[in-house]
Coordinates of C-alpha atoms and ligand atoms in Angstrom, one line a residue:
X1 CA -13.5 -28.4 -27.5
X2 CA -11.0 -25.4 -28.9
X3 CA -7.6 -26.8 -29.7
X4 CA -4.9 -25.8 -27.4
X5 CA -2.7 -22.8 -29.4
X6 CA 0.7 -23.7 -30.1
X7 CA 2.2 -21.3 -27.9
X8 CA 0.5 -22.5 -24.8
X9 CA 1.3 -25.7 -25.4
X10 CA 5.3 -24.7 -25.6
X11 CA 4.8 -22.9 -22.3
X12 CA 2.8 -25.6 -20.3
X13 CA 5.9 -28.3 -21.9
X14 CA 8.5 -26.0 -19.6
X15 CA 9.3 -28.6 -16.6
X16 CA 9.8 -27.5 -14.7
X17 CA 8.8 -23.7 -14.4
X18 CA 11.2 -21.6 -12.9
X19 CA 10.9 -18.5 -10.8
X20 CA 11.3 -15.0 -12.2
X21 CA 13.7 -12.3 -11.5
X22 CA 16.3 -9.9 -13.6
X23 CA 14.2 -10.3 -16.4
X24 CA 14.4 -13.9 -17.2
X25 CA 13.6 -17.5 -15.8
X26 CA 15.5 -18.5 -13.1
X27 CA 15.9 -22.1 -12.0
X28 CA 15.3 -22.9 -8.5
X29 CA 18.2 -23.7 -5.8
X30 CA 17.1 -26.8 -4.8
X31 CA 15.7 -29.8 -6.6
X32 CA 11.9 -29.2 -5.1
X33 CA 9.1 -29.1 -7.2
X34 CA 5.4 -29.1 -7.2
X35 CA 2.9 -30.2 -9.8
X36 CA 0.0 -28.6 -10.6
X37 CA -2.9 -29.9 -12.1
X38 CA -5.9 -29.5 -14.5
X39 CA -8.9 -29.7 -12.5
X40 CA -10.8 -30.8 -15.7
X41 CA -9.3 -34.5 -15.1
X42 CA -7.0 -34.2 -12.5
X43 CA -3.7 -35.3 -14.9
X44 CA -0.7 -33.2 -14.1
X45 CA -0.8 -30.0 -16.6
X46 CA 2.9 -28.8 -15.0
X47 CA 5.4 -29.3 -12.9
X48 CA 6.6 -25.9 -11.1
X49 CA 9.6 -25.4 -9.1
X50 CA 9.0 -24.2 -5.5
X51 CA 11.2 -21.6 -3.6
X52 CA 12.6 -20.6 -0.6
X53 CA 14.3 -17.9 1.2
X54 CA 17.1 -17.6 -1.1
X55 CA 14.8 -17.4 -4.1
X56 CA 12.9 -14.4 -2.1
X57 CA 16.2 -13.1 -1.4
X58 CA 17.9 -12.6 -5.1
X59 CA 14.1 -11.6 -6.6
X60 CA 13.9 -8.9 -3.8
X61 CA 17.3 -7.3 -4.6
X62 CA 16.5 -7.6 -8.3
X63 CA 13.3 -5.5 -7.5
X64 CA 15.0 -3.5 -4.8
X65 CA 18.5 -2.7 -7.9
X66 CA 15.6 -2.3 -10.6
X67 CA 13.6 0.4 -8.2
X68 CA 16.5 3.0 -9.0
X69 CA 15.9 3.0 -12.4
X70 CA 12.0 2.7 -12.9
X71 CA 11.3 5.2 -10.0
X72 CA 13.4 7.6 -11.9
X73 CA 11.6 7.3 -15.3
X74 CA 9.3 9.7 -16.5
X75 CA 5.6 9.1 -15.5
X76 CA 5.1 9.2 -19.3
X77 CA 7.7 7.0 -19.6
X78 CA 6.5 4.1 -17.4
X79 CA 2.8 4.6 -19.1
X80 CA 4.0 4.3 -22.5
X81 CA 5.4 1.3 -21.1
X82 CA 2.5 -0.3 -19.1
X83 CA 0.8 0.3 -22.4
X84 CA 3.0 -1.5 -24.5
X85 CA 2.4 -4.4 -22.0
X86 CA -1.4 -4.3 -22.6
X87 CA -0.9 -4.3 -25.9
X88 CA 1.2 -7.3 -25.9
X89 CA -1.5 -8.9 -23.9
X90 CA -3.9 -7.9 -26.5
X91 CA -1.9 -10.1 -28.9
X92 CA -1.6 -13.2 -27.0
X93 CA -5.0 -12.8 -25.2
X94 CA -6.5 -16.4 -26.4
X95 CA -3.2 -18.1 -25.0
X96 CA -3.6 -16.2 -21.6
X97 CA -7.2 -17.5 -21.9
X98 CA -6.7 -20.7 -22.6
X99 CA -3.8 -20.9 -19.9
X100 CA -5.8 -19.3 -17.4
X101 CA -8.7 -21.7 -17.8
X102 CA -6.5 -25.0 -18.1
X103 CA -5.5 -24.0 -14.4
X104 CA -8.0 -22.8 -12.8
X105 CA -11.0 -24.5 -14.5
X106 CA -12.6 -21.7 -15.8
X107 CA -14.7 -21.8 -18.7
X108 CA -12.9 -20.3 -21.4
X109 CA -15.9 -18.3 -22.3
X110 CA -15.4 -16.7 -19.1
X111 CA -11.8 -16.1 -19.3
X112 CA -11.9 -14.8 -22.4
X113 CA -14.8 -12.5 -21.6
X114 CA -14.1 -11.3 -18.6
X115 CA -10.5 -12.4 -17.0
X116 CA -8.5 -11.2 -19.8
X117 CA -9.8 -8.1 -21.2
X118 CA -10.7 -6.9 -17.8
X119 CA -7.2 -7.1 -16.9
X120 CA -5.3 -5.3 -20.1
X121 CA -7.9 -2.5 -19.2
X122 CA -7.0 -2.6 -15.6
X123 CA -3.4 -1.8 -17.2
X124 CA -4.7 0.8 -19.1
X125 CA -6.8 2.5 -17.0
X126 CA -3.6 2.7 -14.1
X127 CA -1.0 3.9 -16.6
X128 CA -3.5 6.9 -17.5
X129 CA -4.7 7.3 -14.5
X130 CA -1.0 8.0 -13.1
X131 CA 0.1 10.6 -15.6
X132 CA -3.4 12.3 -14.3
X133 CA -2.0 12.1 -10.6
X134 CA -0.6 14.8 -9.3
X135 CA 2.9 13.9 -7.1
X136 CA 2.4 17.2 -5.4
X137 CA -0.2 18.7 -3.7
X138 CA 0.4 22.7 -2.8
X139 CA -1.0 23.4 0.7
X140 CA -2.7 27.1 1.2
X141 CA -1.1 28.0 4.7
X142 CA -0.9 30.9 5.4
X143 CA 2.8 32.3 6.0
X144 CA 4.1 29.0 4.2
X145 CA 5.1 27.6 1.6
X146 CA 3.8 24.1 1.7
X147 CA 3.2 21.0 -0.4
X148 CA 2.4 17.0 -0.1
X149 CA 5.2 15.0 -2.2
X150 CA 4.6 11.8 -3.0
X151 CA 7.0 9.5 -3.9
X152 CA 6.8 5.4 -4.4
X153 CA 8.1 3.1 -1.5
X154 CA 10.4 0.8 -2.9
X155 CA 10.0 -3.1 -3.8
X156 CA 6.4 -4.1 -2.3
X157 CA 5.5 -7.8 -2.0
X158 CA 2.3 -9.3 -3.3
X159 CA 0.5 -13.0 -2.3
X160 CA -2.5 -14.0 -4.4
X161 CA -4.8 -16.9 -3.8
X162 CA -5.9 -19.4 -6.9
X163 CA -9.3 -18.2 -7.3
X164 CA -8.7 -15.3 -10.3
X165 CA -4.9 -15.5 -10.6
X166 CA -4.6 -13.2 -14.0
X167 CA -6.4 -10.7 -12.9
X168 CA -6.0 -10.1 -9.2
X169 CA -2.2 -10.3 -10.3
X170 CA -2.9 -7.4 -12.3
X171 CA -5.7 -5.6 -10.0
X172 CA -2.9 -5.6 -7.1
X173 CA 0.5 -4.9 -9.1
X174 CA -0.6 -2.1 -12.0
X175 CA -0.9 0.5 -9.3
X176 CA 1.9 -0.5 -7.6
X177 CA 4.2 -0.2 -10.7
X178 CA 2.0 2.9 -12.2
X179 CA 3.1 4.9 -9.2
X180 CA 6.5 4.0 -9.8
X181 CA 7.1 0.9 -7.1
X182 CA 8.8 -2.6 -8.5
X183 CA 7.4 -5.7 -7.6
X184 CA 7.9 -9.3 -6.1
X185 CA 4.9 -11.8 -6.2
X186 CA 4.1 -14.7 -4.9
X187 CA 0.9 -16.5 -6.9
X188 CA -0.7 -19.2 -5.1
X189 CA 0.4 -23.0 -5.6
X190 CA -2.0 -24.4 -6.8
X191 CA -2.5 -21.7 -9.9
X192 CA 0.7 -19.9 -10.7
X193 CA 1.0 -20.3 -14.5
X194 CA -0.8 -17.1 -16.2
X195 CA 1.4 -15.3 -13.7
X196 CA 5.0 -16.7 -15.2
X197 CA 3.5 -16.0 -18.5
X198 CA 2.5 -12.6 -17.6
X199 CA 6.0 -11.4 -16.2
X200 CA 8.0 -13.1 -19.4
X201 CA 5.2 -10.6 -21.6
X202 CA 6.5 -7.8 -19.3
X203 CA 9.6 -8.4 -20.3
X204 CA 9.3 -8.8 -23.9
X205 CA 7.2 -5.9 -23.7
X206 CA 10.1 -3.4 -22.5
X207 CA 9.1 -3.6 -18.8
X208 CA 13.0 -3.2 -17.5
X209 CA 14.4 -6.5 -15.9
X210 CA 13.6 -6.8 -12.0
X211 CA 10.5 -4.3 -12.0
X212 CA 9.1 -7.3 -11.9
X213 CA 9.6 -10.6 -10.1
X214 CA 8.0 -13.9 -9.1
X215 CA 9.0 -16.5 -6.7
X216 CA 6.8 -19.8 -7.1
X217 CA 6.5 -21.3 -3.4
X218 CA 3.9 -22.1 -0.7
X219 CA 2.9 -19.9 1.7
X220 CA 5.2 -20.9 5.2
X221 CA 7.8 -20.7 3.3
X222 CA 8.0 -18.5 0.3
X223 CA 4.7 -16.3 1.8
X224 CA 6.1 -15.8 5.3
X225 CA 10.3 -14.9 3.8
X226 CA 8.6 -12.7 1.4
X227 CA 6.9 -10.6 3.9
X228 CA 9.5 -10.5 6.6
X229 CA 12.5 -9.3 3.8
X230 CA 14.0 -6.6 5.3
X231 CA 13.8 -4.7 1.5
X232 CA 10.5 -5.0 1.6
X233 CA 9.0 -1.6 2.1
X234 CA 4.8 -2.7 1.9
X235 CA 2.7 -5.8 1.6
X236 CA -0.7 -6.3 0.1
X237 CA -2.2 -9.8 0.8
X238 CA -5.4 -11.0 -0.9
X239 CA -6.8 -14.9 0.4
X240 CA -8.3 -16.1 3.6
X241 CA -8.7 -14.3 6.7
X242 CA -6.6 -16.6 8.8
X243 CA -3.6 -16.1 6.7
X244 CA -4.7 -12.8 6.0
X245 CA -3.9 -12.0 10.0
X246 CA -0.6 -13.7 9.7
X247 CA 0.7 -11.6 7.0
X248 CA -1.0 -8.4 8.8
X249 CA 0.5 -9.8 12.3
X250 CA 4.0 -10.2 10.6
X251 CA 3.6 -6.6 8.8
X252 CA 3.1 -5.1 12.2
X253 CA 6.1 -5.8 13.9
X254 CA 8.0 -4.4 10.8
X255 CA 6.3 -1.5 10.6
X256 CA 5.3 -1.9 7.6
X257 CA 2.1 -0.7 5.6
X258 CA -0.6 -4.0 4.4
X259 CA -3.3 -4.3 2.2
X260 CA -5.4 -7.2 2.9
X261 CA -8.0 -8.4 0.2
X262 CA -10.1 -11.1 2.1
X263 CA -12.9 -13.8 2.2
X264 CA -16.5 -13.0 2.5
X265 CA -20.1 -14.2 2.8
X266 CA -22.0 -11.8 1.5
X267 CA -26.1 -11.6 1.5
X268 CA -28.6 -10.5 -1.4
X269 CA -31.4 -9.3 0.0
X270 CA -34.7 -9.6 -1.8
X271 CA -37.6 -7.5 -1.2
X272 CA -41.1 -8.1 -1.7
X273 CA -40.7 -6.0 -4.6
X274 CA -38.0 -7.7 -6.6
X275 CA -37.7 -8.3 -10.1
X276 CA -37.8 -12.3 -9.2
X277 CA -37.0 -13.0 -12.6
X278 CA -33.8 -11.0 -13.1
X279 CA -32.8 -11.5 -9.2
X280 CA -33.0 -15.4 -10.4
X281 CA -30.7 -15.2 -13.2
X282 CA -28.2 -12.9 -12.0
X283 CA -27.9 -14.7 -8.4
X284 CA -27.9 -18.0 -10.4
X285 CA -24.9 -16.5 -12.6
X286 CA -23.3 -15.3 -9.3
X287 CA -22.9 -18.7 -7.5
X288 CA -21.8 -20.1 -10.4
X289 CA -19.6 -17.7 -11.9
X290 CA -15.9 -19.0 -11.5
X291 CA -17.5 -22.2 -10.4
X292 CA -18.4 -20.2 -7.1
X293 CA -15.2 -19.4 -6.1
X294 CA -15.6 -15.8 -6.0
X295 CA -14.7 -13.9 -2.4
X296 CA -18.0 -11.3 -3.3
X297 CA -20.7 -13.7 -4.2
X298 CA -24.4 -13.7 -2.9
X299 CA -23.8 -17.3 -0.7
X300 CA -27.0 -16.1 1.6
X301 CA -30.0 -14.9 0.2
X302 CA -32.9 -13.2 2.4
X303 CA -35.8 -13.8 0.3
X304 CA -39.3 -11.8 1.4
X305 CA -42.0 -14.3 3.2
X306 CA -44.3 -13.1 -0.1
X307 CA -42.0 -14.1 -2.3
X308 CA -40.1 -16.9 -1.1
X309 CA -41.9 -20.1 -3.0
X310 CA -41.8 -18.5 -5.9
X311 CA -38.2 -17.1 -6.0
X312 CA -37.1 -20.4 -4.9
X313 CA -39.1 -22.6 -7.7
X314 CA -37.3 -20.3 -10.0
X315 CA -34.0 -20.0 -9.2
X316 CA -33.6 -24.0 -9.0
X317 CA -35.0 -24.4 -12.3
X318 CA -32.6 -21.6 -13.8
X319 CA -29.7 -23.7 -11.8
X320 CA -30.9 -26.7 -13.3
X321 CA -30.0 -25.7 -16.6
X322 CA -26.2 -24.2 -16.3
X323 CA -24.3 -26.4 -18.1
X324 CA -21.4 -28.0 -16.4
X325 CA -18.1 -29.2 -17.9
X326 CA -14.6 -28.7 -19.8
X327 CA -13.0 -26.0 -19.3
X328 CA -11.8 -25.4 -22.8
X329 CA -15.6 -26.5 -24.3
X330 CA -17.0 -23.5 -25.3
X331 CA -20.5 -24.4 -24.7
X332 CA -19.4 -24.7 -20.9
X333 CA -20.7 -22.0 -18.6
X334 CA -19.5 -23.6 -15.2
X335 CA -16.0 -25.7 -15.0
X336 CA -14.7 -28.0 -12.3
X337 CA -13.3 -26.8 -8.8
X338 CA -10.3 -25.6 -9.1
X339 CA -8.5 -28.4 -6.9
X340 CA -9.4 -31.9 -5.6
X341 CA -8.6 -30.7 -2.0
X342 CA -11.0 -28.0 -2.7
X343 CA -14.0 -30.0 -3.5
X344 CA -13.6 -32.0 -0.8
X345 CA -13.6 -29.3 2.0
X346 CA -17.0 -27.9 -0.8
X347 CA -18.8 -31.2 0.2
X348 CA -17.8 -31.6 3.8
X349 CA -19.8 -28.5 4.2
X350 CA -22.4 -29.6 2.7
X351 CA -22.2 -32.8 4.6
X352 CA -22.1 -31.0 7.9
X353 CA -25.0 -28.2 6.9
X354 CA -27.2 -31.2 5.9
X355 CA -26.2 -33.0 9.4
X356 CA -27.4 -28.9 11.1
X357 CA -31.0 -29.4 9.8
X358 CA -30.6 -27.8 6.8
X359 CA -32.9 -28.7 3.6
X360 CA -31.5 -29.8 -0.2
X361 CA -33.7 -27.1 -1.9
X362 CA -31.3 -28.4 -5.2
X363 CA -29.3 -31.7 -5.0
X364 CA -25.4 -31.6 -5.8
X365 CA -24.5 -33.8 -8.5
X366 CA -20.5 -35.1 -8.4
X367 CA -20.1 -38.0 -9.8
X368 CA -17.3 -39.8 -7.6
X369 CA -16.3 -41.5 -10.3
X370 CA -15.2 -38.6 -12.7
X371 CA -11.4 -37.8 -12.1
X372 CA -11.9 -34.0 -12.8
X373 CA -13.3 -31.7 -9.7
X374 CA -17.0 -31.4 -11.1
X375 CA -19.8 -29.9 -9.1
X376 CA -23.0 -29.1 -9.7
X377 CA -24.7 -26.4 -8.1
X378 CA -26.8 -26.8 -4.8
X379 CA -29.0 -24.2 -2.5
X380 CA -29.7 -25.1 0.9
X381 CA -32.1 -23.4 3.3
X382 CA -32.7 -23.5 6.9
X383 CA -31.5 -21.4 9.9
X384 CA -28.8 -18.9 10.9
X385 CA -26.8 -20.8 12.9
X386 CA -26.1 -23.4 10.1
X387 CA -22.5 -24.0 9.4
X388 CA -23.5 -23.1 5.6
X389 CA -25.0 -20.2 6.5
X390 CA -21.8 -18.5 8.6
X391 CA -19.1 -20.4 7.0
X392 CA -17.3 -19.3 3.4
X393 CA -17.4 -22.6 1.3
X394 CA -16.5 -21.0 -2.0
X395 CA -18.3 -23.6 -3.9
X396 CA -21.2 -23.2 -6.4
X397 CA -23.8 -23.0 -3.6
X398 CA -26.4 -20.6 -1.6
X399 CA -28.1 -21.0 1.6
X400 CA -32.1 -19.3 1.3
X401 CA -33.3 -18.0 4.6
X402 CA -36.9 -16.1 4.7
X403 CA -37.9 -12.6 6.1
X404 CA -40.3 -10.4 7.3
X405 CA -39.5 -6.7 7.5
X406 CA -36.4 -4.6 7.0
X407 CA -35.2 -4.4 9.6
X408 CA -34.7 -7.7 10.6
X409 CA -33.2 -8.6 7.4
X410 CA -30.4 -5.8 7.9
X411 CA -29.6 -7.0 11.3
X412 CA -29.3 -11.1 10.1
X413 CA -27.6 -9.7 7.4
X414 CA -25.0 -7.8 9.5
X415 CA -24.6 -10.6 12.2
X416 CA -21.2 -12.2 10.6
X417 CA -18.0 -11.2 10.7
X418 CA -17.1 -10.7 7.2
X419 CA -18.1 -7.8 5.2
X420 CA -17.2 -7.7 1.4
X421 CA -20.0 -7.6 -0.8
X422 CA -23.9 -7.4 -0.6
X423 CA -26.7 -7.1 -3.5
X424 CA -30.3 -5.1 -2.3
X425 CA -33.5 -5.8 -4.8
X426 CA -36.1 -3.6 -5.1
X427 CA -38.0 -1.5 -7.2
X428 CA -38.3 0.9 -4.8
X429 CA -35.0 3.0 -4.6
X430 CA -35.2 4.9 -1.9
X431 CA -35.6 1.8 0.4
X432 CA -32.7 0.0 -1.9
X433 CA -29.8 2.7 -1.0
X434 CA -31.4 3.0 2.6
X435 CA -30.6 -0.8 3.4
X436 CA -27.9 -0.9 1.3
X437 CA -25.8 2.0 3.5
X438 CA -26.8 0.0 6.7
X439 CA -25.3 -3.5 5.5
X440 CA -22.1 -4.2 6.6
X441 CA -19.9 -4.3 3.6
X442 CA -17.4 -2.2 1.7
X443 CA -19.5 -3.4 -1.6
X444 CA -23.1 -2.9 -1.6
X445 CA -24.9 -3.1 -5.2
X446 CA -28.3 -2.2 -6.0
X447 CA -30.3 -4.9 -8.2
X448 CA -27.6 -6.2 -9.3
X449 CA -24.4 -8.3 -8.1
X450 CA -20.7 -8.6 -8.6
X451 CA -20.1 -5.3 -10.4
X452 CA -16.7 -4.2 -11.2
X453 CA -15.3 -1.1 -12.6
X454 CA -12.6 0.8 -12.9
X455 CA -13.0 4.2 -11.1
X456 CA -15.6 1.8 -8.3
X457 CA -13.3 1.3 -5.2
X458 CA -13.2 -2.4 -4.1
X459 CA -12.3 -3.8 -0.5
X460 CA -13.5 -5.2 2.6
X461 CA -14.5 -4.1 5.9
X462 CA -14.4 -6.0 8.8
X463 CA -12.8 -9.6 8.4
X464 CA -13.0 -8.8 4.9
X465 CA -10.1 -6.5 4.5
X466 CA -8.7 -3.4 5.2
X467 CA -6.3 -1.0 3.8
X468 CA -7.5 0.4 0.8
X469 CA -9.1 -2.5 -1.9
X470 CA -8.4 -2.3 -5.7
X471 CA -9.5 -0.3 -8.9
X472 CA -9.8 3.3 -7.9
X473 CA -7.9 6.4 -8.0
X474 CA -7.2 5.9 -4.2
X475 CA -5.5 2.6 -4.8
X476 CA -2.9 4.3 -6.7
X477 CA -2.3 6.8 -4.2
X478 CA -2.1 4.0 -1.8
X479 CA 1.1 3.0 -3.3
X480 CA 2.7 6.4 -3.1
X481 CA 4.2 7.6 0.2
X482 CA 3.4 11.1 1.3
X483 CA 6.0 13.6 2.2
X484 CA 5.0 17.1 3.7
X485 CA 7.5 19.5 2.8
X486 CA 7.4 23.1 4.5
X487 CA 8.8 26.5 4.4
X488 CA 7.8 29.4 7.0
X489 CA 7.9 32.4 4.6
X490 CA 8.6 34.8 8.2
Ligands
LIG501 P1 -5.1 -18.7 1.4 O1 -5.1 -17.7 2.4 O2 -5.0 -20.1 1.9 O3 -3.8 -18.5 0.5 C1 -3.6 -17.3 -0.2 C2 -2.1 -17.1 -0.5 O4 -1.4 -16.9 0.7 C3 -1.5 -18.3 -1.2 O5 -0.5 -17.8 -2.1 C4 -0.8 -19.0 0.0 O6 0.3 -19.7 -0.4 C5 -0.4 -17.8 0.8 N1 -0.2 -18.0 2.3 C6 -0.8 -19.0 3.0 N2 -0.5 -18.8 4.3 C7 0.4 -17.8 4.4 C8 1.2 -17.1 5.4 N3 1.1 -17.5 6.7 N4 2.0 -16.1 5.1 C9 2.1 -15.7 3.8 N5 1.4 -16.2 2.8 C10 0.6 -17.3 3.1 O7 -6.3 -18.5 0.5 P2 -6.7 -19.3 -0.8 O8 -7.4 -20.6 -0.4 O9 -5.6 -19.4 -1.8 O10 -7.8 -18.3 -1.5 C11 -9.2 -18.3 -1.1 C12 -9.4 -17.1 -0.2 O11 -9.1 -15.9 -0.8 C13 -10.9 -17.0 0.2 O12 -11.1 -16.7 1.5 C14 -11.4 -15.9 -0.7 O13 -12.5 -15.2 -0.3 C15 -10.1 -15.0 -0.6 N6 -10.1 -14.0 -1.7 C16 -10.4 -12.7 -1.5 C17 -10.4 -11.7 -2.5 C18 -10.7 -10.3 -2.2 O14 -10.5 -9.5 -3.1 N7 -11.2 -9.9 -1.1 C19 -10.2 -12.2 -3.8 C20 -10.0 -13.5 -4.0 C21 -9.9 -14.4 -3.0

């Protein structure tokens, strides 16, 4: 077990947090607080204060006061900046680790191996990637003189589930601020603390006061105010579909543009063909990446009819041996659940696939006993109308179905309403990008699964999202508000 740094430990002792906005901590207007707790052992690791409307209200007017002055900076200027920020980051990267994981769960070989740095190059890639952007766009017309201008909007709004706090915070706010917009966010309850210690590293980092702000709340209160503030000029949501439509519904009658980032179920379909012995040990690692509570992992798997015993066998035995425990052990490769509420809704599906018909191809072990929110992983097979099969349980689990030919698989595959992420394996390639441009799913990936770049758009179709997704030169532009501008030159 790593010993806690110092400087986490100061931060987690704040009681309790306080919201963010004009640059410093703000303390909350009434008395109401929250704890939030370390899924490890389920002992209270803070105590958080939780807003309301007159929190949103002063953290939107900081954002909408700083907006004058960061819009107007150079686009160097700002860069330089955002920079600065990941370099800061750099520096205190094992204390954003080790926070990130005491919340969340997450073994800290994950978050320091992938959460963190992932995110300071997300930073990076934005605040190069905007001095590369043109604002204006000349139009060849003839007779006219013509351009595009694009200018930022104004203070946008931002909700994030508790699933990757750190780093969807930074895959949904970077372009925001790279294209010149200030911020307000709302993280989610149950995991808000890497994003209080990433706006107080903005800060300290040059980032001027109110670009931006946090408001620590739940989601009728602080989510809904937030998105219906007048100053608010666009939302992006990213969660569950149902709130998802609320925000979108709410949005709507503003007039206002949203970005929703939503659930999934995605498929990996193997073929006869398959590397079984890769598709084993990456599917294995996708289902229990993040304990499985991952919005673009492989929960259905279409395995070929030739294929199916053996895949199976396999995969269980690789299962069998990821090794399940503390959060800040670094021999852990899967932590707890993130919350207690969480595992329970993780078992009651089980409960209910198990009552469907469904067959325990790998038992869940959770030891009632243990305080902390441990789960093993399980795989279930059985049929398509299983609750496990159509249902998101964002839990360390798959459901194996069996196929014939190709086109069967794509049209099981496409049956659901979600459409995030999907994984084709093959050898032969041709047939690979043929299924994969017929699945329904603004992520399809080739032998492989859950694969993230910068410069790789990322969003969902369908119930899975609309309005842009993260990481690519479009999302930037997403946050920058065209303007055509004309002159007839007779
Ligand atoms: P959730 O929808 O319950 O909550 C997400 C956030 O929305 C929280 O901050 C919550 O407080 C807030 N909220 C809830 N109701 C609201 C409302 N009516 N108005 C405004 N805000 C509201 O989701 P969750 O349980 O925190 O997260 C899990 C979900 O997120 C899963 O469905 C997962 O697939 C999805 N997710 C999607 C992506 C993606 O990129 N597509 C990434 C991560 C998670």
């Amino acid at each position: 077990m790593i010993l806690l740094d110092e400087k986490a430990s100061q931060f987690l002792n704040i009681t309790p947090h306080g919201h963010w906005w004009d640059g410093k901590l703000q303390s909350n207007q009434s008395p109401l607080t929250a704890d939030v707790y370390n899924p490890v052992d389920g002992t209270r690791l803070a105590s958080v204060s939780m807003g309301g409307e007159k929190e949103v209200d002063l953290a939107v007017r900081s954002a909408d006061k700083a907006f004058q002055q960061w819009s107007k900076l150079s686009v160097h200027d700002r860069s330089a900046l955002m920079h600065r920020f990941a370099d800061l980051m750099e520096k205190e990267k094992e204390i954003l680790a080790q926070i990130e994981s005491l919340d969340v769960g997450k073994a800290i070989t994950a978050t320091r191996g992938f959460d963190i740095p992932f995110g300071i190059e997300c930073i990076r890639y934005f605040a190069d990637l905007a001095i590369q952007t043109p604002r204006d766009t000349p139009l060849a017309i003839t007779n006219m003189e013509a351009r595009v201008h694009r200018s930022p909007y104004g203070v946008c709004g931002f909700i994030f589930p508790w699933n990757f706090p750190y780093n969807l915070l930074l895959w949904g706010i970077i372009p925001a601020l790279a294209a010149g917009n200030t911020v307000v966010v709302k993280p989610s309850e149950v995991t808000p603390l890497s994003t209080l210690y990433v706006a107080q590293l903005a800060v300290r980092a040059g980032i001027p006061a109110g670009v931006f702000n946090v408001v620590l709340g739940d989601g009728p209160s602080v989510g809904v105010t937030l998105t219906e503030h007048p100053l608010i000029k666009r939302m992006s949501f990213t969660g569950s579909a149902r709130a998802g439509a609320d925000v979108a519904r709410r949005c709507g009658q503003r007039i206002i543009p949203c970005k929703l980032e939503l659930g999934g179920k995605g498929a990996a379909v193997l073929f006869e063909d398959a590397d079984i012995e890769k598709a084993a040990t990456q599917l294995a690692g996708a289902i229990t990446f993040n304990t499985g509570q991952v919005c673009c992992t492989a929960t259905r798997w279409f395995v070929h009819e030739n294929i199916y015993d053996t895949f199976s066998k396999r995969v269980v035995e690789v299962l069998q041996k990821i090794k399940v425990g503390a959060s800040l052990d670094e021999s852990t490769e899967m932590g707890p659940l993130a919350s207690a509420e969480h595992k329970k809704r993780v078992l009651s599906y089980l409960d209910q696939g198990v009552k469907q018909g469904a067959k325990v191809l790998l038992e869940a072990n959770h030891n009632e006993k243990n305080p902390g929110y441990f789960l093993s992983p399980f795989l279930l097979e059985g049929t398509d109308e299983n609750i496990c099969f159509r249902e998101e349980i964002f839990g360390p689990t798959a459901f194996l179905v069996c196929f014939t030919s190709e086109e069967e698989a794509i049209r099981r595959v496409n049956q659901i309403p979600y459409g995030l992420a999907n994984s084709v394996w093959s050898q032969d390639l041709t047939r690979a990008n043929r299924v994969a441009e017929q699945l329904n799913a603004g992520n399809n990936w080739i032998n492989a699964h859950n694969v993230f770049a910068y410069g790789l758009p990322y969003g969902g179709i369908n119930q899975s999202g609309f309005g842009g997704g993260v990481n690519s030169p479009e999302t930037l532009n997403d946050y920058l508000q065209p303007k055509t501008i004309a002159r007839p030159l007779s």
